[in-house]
GROMACS .gro file of C-alpha atoms in nm:
model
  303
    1UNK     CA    1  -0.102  -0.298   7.210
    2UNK     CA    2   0.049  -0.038   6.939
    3UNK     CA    3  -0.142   0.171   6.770
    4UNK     CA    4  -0.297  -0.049   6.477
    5UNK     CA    5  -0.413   0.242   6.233
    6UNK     CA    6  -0.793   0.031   6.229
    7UNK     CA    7  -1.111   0.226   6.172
    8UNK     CA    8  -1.368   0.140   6.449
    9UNK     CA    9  -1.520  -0.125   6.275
   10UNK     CA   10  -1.189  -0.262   6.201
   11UNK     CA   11  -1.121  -0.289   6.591
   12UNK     CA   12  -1.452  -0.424   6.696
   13UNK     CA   13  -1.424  -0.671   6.476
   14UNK     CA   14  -1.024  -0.814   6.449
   15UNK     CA   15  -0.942  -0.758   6.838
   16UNK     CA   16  -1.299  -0.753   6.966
   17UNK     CA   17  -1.401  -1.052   6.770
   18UNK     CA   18  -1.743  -0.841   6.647
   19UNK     CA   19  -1.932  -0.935   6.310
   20UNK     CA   20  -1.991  -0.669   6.080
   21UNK     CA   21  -2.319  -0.662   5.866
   22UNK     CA   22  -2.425  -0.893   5.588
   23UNK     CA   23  -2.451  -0.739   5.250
   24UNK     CA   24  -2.301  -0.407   5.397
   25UNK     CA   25  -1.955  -0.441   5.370
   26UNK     CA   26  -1.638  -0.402   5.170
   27UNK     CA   27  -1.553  -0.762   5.034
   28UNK     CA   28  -1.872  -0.964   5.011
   29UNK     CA   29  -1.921  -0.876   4.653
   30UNK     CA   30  -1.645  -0.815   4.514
   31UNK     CA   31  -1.552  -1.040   4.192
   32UNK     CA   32  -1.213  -0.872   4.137
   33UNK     CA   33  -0.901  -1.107   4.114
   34UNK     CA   34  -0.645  -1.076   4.366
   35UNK     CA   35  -0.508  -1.143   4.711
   36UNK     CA   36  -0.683  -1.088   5.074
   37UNK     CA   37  -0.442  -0.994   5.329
   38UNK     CA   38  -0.396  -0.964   5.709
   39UNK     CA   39  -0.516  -0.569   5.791
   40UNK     CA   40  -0.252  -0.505   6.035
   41UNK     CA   41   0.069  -0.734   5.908
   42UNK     CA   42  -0.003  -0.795   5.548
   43UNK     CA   43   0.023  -1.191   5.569
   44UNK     CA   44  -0.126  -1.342   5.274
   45UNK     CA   45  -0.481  -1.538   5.333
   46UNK     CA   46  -0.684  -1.605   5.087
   47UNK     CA   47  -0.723  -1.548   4.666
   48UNK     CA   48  -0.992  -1.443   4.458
   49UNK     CA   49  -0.935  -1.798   4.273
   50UNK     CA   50  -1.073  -1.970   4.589
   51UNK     CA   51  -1.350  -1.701   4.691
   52UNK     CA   52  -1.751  -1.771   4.589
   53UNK     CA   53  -2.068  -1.678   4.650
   54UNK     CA   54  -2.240  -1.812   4.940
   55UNK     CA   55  -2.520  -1.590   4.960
   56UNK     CA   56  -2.446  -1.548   5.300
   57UNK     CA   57  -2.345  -1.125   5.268
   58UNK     CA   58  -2.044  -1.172   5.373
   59UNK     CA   59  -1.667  -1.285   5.155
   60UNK     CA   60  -1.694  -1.677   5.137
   61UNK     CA   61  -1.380  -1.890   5.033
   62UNK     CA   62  -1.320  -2.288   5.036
   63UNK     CA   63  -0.970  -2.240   5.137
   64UNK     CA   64  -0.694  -2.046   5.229
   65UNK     CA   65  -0.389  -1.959   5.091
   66UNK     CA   66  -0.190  -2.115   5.338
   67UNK     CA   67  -0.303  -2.364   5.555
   68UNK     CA   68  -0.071  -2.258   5.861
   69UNK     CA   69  -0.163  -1.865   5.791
   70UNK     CA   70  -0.489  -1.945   6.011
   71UNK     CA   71  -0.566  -2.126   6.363
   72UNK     CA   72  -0.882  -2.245   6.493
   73UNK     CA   73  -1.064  -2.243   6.806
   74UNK     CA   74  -1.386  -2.373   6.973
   75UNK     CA   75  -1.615  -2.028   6.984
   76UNK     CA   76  -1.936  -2.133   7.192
   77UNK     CA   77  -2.052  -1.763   7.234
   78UNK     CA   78  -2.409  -1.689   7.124
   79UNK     CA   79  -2.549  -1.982   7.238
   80UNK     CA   80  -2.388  -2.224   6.950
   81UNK     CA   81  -2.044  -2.385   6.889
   82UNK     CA   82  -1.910  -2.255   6.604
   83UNK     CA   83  -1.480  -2.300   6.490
   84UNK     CA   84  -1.361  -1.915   6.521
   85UNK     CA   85  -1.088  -1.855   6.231
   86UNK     CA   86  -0.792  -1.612   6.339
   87UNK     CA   87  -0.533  -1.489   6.166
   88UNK     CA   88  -0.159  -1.691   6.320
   89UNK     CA   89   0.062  -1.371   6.203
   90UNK     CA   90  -0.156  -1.113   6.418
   91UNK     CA   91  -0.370  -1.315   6.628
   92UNK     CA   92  -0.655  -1.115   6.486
   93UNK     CA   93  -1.008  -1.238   6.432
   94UNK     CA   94  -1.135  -1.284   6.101
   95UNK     CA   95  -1.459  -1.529   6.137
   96UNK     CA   96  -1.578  -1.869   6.109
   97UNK     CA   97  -1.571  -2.165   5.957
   98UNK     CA   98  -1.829  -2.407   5.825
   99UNK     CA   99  -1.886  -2.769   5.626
  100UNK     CA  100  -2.129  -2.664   5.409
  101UNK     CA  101  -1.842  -2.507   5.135
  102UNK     CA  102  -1.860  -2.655   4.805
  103UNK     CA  103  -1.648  -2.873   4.638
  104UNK     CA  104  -1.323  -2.939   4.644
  105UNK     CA  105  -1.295  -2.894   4.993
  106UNK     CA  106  -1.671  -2.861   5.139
  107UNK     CA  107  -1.557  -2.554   5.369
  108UNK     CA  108  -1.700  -2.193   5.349
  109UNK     CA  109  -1.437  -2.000   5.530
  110UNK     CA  110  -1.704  -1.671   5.641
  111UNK     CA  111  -1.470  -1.382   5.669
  112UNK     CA  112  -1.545  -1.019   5.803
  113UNK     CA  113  -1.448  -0.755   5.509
  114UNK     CA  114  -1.314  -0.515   5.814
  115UNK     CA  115  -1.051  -0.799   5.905
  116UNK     CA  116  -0.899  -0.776   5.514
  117UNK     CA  117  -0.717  -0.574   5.312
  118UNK     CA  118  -0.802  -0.635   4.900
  119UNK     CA  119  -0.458  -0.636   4.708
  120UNK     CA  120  -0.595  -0.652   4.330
  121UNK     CA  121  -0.398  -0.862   4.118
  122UNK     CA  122  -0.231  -0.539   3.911
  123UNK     CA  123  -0.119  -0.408   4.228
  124UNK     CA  124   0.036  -0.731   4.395
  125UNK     CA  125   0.394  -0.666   4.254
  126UNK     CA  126   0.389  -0.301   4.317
  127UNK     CA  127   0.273  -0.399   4.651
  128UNK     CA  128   0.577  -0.661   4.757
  129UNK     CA  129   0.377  -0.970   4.642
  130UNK     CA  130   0.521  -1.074   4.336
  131UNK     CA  131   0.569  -1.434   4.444
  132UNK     CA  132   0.216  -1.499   4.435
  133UNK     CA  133   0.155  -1.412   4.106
  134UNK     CA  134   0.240  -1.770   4.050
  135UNK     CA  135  -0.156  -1.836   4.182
  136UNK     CA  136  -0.290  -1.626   3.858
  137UNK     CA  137  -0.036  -1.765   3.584
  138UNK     CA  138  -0.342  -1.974   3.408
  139UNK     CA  139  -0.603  -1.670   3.452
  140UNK     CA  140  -0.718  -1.455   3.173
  141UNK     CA  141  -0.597  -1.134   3.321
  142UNK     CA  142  -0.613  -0.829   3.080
  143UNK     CA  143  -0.290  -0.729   3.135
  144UNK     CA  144   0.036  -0.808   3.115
  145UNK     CA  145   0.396  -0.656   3.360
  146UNK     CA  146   0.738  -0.686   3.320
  147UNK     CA  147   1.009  -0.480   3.518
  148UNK     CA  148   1.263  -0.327   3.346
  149UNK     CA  149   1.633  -0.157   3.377
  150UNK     CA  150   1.761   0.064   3.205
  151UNK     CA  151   1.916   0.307   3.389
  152UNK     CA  152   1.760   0.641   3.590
  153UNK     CA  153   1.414   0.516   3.671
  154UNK     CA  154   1.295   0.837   3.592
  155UNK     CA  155   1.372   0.898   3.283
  156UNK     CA  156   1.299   0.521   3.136
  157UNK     CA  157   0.941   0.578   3.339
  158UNK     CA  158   0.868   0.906   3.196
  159UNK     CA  159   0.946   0.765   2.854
  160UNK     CA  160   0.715   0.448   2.883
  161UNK     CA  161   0.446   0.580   3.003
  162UNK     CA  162   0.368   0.806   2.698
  163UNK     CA  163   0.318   0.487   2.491
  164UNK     CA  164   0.019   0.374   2.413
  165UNK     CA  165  -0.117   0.081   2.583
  166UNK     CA  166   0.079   0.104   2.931
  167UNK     CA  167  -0.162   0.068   3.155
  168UNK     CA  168   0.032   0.207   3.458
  169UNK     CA  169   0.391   0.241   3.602
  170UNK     CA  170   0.616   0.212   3.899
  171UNK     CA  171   0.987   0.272   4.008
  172UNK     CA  172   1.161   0.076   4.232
  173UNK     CA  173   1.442  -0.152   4.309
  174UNK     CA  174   1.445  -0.528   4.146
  175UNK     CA  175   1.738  -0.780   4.141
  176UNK     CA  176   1.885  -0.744   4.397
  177UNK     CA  177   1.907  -0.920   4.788
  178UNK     CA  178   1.860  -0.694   4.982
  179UNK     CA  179   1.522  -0.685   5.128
  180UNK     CA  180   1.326  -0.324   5.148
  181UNK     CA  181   1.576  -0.126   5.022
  182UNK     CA  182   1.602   0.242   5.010
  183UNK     CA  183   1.759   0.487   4.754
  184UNK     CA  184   2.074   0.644   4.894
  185UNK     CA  185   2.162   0.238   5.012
  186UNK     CA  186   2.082   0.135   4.634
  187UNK     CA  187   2.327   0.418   4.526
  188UNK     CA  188   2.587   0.282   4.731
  189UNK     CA  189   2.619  -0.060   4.489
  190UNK     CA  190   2.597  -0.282   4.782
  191UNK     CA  191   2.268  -0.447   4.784
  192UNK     CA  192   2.279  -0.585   4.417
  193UNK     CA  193   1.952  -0.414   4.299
  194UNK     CA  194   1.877  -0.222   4.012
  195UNK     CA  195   1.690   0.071   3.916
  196UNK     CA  196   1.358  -0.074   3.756
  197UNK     CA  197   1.048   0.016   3.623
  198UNK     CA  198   0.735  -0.193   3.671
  199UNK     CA  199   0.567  -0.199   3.335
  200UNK     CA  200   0.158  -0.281   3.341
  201UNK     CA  201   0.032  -0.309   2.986
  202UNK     CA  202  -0.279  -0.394   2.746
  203UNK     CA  203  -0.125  -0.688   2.496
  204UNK     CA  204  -0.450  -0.650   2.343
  205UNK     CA  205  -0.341  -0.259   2.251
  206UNK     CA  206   0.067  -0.308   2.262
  207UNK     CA  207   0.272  -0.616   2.246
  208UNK     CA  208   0.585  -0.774   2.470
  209UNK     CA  209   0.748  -0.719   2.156
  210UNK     CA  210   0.709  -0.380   2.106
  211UNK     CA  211   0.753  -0.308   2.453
  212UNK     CA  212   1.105  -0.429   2.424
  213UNK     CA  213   1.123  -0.262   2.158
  214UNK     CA  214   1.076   0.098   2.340
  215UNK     CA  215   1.287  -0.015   2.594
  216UNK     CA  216   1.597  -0.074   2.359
  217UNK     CA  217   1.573   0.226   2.144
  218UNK     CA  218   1.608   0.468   2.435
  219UNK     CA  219   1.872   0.292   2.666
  220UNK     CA  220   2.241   0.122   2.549
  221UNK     CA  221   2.265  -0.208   2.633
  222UNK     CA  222   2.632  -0.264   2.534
  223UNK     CA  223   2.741  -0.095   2.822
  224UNK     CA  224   2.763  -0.271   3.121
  225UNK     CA  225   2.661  -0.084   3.431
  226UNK     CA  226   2.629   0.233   3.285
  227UNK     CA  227   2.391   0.492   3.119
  228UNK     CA  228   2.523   0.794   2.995
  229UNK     CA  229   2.698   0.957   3.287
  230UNK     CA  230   2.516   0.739   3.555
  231UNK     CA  231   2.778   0.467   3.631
  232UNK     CA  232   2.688   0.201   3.882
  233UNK     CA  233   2.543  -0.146   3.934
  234UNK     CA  234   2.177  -0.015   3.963
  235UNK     CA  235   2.220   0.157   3.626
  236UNK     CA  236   2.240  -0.131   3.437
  237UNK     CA  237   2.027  -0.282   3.160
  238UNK     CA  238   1.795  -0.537   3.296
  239UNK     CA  239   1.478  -0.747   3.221
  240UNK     CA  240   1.293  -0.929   3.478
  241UNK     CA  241   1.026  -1.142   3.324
  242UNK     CA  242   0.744  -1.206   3.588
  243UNK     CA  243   0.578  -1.500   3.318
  244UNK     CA  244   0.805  -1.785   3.145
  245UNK     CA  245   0.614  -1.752   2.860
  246UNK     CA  246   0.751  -1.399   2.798
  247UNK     CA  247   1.162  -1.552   2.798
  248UNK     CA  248   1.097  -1.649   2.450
  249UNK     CA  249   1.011  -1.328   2.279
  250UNK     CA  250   1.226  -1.126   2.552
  251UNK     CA  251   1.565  -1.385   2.392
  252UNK     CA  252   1.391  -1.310   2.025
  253UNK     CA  253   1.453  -0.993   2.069
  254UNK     CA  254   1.809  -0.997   2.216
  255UNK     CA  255   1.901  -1.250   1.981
  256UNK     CA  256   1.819  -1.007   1.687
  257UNK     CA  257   2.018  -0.707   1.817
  258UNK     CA  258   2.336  -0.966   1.847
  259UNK     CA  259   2.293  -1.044   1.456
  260UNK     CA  260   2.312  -0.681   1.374
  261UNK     CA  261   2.628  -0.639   1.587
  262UNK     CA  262   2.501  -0.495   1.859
  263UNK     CA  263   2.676  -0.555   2.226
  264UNK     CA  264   2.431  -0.698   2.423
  265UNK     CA  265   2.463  -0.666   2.812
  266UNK     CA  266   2.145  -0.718   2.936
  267UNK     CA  267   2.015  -0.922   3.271
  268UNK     CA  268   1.749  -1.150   3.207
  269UNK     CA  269   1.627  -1.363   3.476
  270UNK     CA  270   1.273  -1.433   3.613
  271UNK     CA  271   1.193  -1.130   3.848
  272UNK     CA  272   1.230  -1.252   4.232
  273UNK     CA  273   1.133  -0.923   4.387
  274UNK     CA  274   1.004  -0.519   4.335
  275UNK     CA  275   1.084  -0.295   4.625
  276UNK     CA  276   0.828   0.019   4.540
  277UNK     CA  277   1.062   0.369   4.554
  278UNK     CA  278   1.009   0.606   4.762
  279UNK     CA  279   0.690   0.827   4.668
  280UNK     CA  280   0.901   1.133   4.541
  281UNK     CA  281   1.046   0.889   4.293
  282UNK     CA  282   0.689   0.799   4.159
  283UNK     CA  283   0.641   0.996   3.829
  284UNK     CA  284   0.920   1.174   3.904
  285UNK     CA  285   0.939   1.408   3.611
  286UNK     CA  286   0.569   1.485   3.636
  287UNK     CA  287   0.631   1.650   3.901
  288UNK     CA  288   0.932   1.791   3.861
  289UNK     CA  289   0.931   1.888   3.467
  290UNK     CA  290   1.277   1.963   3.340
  291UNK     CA  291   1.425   1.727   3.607
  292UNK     CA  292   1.754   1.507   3.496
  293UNK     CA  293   1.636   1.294   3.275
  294UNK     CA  294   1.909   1.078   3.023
  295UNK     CA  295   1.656   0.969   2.822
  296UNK     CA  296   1.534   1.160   2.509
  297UNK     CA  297   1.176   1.202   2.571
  298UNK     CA  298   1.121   1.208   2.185
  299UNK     CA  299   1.246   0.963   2.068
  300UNK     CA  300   0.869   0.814   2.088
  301UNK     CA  301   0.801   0.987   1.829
  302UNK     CA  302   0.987   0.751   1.589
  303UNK     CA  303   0.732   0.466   1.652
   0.00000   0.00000   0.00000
């Protein structure tokens, strides 16, 4: 077997089929929203939405995710007969399952912590899990995201993250098909994506509105595939909305620069994927102050 990167714990219990301890582990209370994954290949398995206290010490849920993420089998160690839950994608164990769940199902899926990995729900897009968001589209999250184009990531990053009431930011490739992409292939033009940034706000402290606004005042729109002397596909000006309900104000918006003659270029399509940047991307003038940057970093100072 490769080397799995698990912690001991982590070993005993996914490939030696060990318990960990009730009340003394990572999960069991945890009342965060977001995704549980497989530790070693990342397959989706269960949600927050589905997860409850069973007073048991250990992270209960009715259900999983997907039905056919799991197997079952007949575990009669310990002197009982219990149904052992494993994960399909690694083979891994993850714990047992039981009829006394409550309602709507009546199961109480009792899962080790050290077989998970917690993906909160701000962190699922960065993370290459924006198609479940769909789970969390009726939950009062305090926050909202949308990925954005506009040219250099780093510049449009380094802009948005000085206003106030983004949360937190992340570069990386959206719009595209090409799956995982990296930046010199990006650069190329071939694999359709686009320089983005992932935008995580407060629309309690900014609005959708005014985020758009930002974004427009500090990027040209009327130019197709271009930004200042950056020419290329992945330059171009781009929204990807990850809720419907944000289409209408994102075409309000548009709709108004058209009336006062402005060229409008802009992609706008529901967001289908975020492939994070490489890490020396990430806050890329931070690091590097006095980097390229196409942007005019004051310009926030006109809001």
């Amino acid at each position: 077997m490769k080397n799995e990167n698990l912690t001991q714990l982590q070993y005993y219990v996914f490939r030696q089929c060990g318990t960990e301890p009730p009340f003394n582990n990572e999960y069991w209370n945890n009342k965060k929203h977001g995704i549980y994954v497989d530790i070693v290949t990342g397959a989706v398995l269960f949600s927050s939405l589905d997860k409850f206290d069973s007073g048991t010490g250990w992270p209960s849920f009715t259900k999983p995710v997907h039905e056919d993420a799991i197997t079952q089998c007949s575990d009669t160690s310990h002197g009982m007969v219990r149904t052992e839950v494993r994960s399909k994608s690694s083979d891994g164990h993850l714990g047992h399952v039981f009829d006394d769940g409550p309602a709507p199902t009546g199961l109480r899926y009792c899962i080790n912590s050290a077989s998970l990995k917690f993906i909160p729900v701000e962190k699922m897009i960065e993370e290459g899990y924006l198609e479940y968001m769909s789970l969390f589209e009726g939950t009062n999250l305090p926050f909202e995201q949308i990925i954005l184009g506009g040219g250099c990531f780093w510049g449009v990053e380094a802009y948005l993250k000085k206003v106030k009431g983004v949360i937190d930011t992340a570069v990386g490739y959206s719009g595209g098909l090409a799956k995982n992409p990296d930046y010199k292939t990006v650069c190329s033009g071939i694999t359709g994506h686009a320089e983005t940034v992932l935008v995580t706000f407060d629309p309690k402290v900014i609005t959708l509105e005014k985020i758009l606004k930002h974004f427009y005042s500090i990027h040209n729109p009327s130019t197709p595939n271009r930004q200042g002397p950056d020419i290329g596909t992945q330059y171009r000006s781009a929204i990807f909305y990850v809720s419907d309900r944000q289409k209408h104000t994102i075409d309000e918006i548009i709709n108004k620069l058209k009336e006062s003659g402005i060229t409008v270029t802009t992609e706008v399509t529901k967001a289908k994927n975020f492939y994070k940047a490489e890490e020396y991307h990430q806050d890329y003038l931070t690091k590097n102050p006095g980097g390229y940057c196409h942007i005019n970093l004051n310009k926030i100072h006109e809001f």
